[in-house]
XYZ file of C-alpha atoms in Angstrom:
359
model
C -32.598 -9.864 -17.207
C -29.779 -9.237 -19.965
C -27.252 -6.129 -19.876
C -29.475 -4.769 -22.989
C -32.369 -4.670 -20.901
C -30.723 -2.823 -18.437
C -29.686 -0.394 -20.706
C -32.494 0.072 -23.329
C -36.111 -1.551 -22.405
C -35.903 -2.281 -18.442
C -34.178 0.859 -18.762
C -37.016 3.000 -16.230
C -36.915 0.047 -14.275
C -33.660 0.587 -13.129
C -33.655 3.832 -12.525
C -36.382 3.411 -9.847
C -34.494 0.332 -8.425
C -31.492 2.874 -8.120
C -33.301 5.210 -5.690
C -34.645 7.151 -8.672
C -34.279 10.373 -10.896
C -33.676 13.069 -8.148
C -31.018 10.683 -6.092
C -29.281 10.115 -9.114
C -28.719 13.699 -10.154
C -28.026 14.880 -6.316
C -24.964 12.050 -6.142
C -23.672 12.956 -9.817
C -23.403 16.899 -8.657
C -22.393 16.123 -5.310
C -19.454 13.814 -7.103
C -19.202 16.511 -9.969
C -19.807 13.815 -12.279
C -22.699 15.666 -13.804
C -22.640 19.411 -13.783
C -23.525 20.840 -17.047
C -26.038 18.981 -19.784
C -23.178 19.100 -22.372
C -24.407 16.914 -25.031
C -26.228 14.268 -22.509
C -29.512 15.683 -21.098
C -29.303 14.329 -17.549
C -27.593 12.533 -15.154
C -29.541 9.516 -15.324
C -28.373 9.636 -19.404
C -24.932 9.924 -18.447
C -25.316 6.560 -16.176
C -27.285 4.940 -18.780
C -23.995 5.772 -21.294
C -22.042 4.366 -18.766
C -23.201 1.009 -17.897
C -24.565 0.541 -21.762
C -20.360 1.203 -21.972
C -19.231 -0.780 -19.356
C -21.602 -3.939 -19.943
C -21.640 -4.168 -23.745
C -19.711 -5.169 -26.191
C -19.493 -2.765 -28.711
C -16.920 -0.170 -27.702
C -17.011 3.686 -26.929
C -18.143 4.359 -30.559
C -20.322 1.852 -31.067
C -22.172 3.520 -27.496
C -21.987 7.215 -29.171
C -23.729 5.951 -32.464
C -26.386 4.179 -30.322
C -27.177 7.112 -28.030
C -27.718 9.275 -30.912
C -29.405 6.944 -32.854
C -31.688 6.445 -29.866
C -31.877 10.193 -29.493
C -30.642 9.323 -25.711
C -27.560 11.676 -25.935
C -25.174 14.002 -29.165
C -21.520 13.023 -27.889
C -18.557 12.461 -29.280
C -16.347 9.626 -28.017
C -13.783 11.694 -26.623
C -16.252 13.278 -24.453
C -17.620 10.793 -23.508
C -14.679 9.284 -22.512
C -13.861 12.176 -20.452
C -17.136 11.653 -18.309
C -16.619 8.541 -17.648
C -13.264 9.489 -15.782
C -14.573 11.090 -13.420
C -17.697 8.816 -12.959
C -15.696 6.436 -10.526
C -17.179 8.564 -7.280
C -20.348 8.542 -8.358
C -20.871 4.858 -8.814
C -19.241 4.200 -5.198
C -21.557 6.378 -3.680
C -24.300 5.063 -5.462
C -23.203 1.833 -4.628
C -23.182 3.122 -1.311
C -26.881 3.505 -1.872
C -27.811 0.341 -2.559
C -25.616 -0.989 0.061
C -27.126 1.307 2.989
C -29.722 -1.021 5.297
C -32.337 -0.253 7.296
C -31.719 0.709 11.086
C -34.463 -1.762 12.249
C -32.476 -5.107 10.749
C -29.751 -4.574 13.093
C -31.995 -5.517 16.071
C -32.530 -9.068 14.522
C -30.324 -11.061 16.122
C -26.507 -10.694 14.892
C -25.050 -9.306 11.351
C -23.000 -11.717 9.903
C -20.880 -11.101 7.736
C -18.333 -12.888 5.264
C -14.835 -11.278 4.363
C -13.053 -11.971 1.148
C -11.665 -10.682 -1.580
C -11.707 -11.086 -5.426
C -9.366 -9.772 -8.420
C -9.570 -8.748 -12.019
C -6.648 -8.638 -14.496
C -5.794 -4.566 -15.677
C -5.746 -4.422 -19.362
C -3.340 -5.831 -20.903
C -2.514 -8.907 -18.414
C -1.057 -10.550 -21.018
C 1.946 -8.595 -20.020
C 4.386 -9.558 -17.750
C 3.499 -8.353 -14.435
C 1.003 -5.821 -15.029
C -1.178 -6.319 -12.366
C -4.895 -6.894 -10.912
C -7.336 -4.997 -9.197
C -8.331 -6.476 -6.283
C -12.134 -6.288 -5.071
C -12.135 -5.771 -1.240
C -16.175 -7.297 -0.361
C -18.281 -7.954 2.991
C -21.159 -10.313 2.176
C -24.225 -10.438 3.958
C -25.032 -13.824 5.179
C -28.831 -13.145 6.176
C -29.493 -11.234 2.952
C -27.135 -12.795 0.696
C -26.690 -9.591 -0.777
C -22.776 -7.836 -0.853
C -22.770 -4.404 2.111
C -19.355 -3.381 1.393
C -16.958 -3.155 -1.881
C -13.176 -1.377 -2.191
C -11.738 -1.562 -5.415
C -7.645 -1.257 -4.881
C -4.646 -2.208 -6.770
C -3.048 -5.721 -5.945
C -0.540 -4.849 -3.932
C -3.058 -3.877 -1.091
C -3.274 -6.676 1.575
C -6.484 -8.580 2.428
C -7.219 -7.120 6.259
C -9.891 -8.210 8.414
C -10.725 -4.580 9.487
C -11.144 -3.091 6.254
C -14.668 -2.731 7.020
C -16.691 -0.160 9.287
C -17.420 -3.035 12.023
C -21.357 -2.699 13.376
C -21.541 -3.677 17.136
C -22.629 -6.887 17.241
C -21.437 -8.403 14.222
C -19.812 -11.685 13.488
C -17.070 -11.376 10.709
C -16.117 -14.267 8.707
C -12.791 -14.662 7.356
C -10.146 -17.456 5.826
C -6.679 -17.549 6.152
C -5.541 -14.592 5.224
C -7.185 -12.675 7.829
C -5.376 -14.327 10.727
C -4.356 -10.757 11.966
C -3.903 -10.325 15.288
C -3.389 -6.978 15.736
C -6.639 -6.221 13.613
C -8.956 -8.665 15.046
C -8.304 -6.648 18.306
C -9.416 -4.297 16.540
C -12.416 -5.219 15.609
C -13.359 -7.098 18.691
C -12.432 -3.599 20.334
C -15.288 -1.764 18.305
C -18.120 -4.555 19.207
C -17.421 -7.405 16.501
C -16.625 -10.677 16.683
C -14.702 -12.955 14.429
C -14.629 -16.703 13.235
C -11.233 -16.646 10.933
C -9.131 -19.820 9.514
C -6.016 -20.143 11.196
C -2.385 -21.693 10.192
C -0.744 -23.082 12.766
C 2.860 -21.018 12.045
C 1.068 -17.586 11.210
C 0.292 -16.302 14.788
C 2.073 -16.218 17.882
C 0.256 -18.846 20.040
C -0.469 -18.720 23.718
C -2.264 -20.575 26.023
C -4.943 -19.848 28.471
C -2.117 -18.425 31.113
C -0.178 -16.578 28.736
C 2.592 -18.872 27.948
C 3.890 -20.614 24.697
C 1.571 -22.598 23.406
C 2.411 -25.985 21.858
C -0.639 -25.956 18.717
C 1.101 -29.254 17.184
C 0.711 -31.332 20.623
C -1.997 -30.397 20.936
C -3.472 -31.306 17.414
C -1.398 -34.964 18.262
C -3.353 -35.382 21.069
C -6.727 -34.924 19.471
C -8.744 -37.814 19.787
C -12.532 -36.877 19.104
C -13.785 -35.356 15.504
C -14.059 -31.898 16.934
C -10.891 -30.407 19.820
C -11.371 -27.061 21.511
C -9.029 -25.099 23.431
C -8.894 -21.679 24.923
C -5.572 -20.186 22.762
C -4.689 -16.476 22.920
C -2.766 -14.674 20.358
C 0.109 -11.970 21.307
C 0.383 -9.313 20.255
C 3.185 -6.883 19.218
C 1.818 -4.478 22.415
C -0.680 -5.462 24.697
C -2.648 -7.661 26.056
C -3.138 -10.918 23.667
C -6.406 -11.360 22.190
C -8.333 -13.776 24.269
C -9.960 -16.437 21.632
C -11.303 -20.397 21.702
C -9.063 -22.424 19.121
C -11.238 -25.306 17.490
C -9.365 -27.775 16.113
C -11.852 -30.333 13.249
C -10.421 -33.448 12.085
C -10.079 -34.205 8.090
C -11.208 -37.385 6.745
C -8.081 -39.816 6.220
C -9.050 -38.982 2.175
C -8.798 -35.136 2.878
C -5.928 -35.168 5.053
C -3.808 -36.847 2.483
C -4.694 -35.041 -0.341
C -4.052 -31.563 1.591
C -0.145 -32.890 1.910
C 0.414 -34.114 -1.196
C -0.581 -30.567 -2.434
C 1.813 -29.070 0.234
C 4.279 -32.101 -1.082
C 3.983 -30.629 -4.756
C 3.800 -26.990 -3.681
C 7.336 -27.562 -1.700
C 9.038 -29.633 -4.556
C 8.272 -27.097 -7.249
C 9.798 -24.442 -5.199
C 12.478 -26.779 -3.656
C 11.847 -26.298 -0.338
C 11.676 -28.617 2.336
C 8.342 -29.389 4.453
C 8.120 -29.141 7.804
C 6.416 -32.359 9.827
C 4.585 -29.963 11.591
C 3.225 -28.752 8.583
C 1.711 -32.324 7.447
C 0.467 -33.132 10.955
C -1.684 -29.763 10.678
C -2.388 -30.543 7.293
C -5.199 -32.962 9.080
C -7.005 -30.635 10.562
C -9.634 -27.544 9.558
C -8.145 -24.819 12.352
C -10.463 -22.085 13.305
C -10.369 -19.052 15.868
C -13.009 -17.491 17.524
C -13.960 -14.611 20.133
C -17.555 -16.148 20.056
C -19.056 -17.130 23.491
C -18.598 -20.487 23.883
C -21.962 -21.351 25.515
C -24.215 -19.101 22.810
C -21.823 -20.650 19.476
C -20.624 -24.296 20.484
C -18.302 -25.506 18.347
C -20.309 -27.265 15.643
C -22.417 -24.065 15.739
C -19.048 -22.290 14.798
C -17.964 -24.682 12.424
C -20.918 -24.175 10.540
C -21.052 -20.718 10.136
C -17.286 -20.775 8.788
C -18.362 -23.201 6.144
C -21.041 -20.525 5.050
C -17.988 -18.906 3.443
C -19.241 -20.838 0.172
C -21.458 -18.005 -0.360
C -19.062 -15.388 -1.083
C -17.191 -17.532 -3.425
C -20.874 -18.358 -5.211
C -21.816 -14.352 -5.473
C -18.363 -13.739 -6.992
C -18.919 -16.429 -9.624
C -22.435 -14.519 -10.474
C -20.370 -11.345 -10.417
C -18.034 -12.795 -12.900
C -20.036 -15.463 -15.094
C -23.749 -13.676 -15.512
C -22.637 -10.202 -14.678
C -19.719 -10.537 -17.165
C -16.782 -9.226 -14.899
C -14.090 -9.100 -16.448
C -10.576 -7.429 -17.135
C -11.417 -3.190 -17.919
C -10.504 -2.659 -21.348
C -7.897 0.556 -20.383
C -5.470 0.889 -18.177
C -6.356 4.100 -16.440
C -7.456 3.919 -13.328
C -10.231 6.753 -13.904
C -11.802 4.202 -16.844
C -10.877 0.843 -15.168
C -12.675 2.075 -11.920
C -16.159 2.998 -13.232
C -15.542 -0.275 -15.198
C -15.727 -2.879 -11.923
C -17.892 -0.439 -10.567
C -20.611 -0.465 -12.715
C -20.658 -4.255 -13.046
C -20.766 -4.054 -9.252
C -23.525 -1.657 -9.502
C -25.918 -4.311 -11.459
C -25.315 -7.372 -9.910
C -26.873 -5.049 -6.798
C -30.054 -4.752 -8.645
C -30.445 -7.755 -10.097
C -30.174 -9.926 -7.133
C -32.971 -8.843 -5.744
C -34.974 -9.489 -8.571
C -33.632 -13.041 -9.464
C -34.262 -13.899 -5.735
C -37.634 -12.725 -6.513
C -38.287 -14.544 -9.462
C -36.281 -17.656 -8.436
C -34.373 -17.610 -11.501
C -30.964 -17.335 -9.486
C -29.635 -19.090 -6.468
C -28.802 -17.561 -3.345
């Protein structure tokens, strides 16, 4: 299914696949995106300006002389432009639509979910600093469909508690969410969590609450898989109670992991430390999962599930055609990732139908 189809033939298509003509036009008053018939008819024109906007190629006026050409909608680019401003609410909340699930799934065993995070360039990243906007995602393992977006400006952090937790839950995360404070968090509303861990970016206990020595203990892995019970303080409170798994890297792996960190430390002319190298062997992971239910290769499988997310972003990017907005306003640029976002959401389903696409 091409963007055109979306926008012109497949057009009534769509619209059902969106929840249809009357939840359309409730969301667009309810986000005062559409109140008045000012030149476009309905609200379900308006969205159809937007994405054929958004996902083609030929420009604001290139979209006016096609919608009146079309007899679709008699605006002027300006005005246009000034709908699509305030469109960004809208397309969350119907986002928010396509993202809702049914009650009844969440008895089926547990939600798993994978945390990341990808960016696009603003307009104009050419220039010197100017920036990204940074796509916040949960990904649902089961469905392989996305359940949560954010859309923020790079300079917000990547957090493992971003996102509503449901009871039950196992979150997925890499490195970056090694956050001890916020996976108490979430293990504190009914999640659990399987996250990537450094061995210098937490405050490591052991099983009794005292200092815990992570690089003897890597040095006195024998076996392909280690486990230990670890705990990680806390600035106040009790520390987070979690298993550390510990899986050794091929000799291969291992040594081209520290001649990255090698290169990395040159170029910036710092020094590496041995501990650094030694943990450089090893795939480090944390877990609150129960130990008898998720065994460690069970665990160690469902991290490297993370693959998925990075596949549904490169879909996102490469057939959705993601890319940097064309304007720098945050009220265009928005509606722009947002609206991508929005189609890759209904044309999943259909690929996985048709078998066109992986999952």
């Amino acid at each position: 299914m091409t963007h055109e189809s979306l926008v012109d033939d497949g057009w009534a298509e769509t619209i059902e696949l969106l929840g249809g003509e009357e939840l359309i036009a409730a969301s667009a008053r309810e986000t005062k995106a559409f109140l008045r018939p000012r030149g476009v008819r309905s609200a379900s024109d308006l969205l159809r300006l937007t994405l054929a906007y958004c996902l083609g190629k030929v420009g604001m006026r290139g979209v006016v002389a096609w919608a009146a050409a079309s007899g679709i909608a008699d605006i002027s680019d300006v005005a246009l432009l000034g709908r699509l401003r305030n469109a960004g609410p809208w397309l969350q909340q119907l986002i928010g639509h396509l993202l809702k699930r049914e009650d009844a799934g969440l008895a089926k065993g547990r939600l798993i979910r994978i945390l990341d995070a990808t960016a696009v360039a603003k307009a104009g990243a050419y220039e010197k600093n100017n920036g990204l906007w940074r796509m916040h995602c949960a990904f649902e393992l089961e469905r392989e469909q996305f359940d949560f977006l954010e859309i923020t400006d790079q300079s917000d952090a990547e957090l493992i508690d971003r996102v509503p937790v449901v009871p039950g839950e196992i979150r997925i995360g890499d490195r970056a969410y090694l956050q001890a404070e916020r996976i108490a968090k979430v293990m504190a509303q009914g999640g659990d969590v399987v996250v990537r861990a450094s061995w210098k970016n937490a405050r490591w206990l052991d099983a009794n609450g005292r200092a815990f020595d992570l690089i003897g203990f890597l040095e006195s892995c024998r076996e392909e898989v280690c486990e230990t019970p670890a705990r990680l303080a806390l600035k106040k409170g009790e520390p987070v109670k979690m298993r550390l798994i510990a899986l050794r890297k091929s000799e291969a792996a291992a040594q081209e992991a520290r001649r990255k960190i090698n290169k990395e430390a040159r170029a910036k002319g710092n020094k590496v430390q041995p501990q650094t190298l030694i943990a450089a062997g090893f795939v480090l992971l944390v877990t609150s999962l129960d130990r008898e239910e998720f065994p460690a290769d069970t665990v160690l499988k469902l991290y490297r599930m993370r693959w998925r997310i990075e596949l549904a972003f490169k879909r996102l990017k490469s057939l959705i055609g993601l890319r940097s907005p064309p304007a720098k306003d945050p009220r265009i640029a928005r509606p722009w990732i947002l609206a991508h976002f929005l189609i890759a959401l209904v044309t999943e389903p259909l690929s996985q139908e048709l078998g066109v696409s992986p999952p």
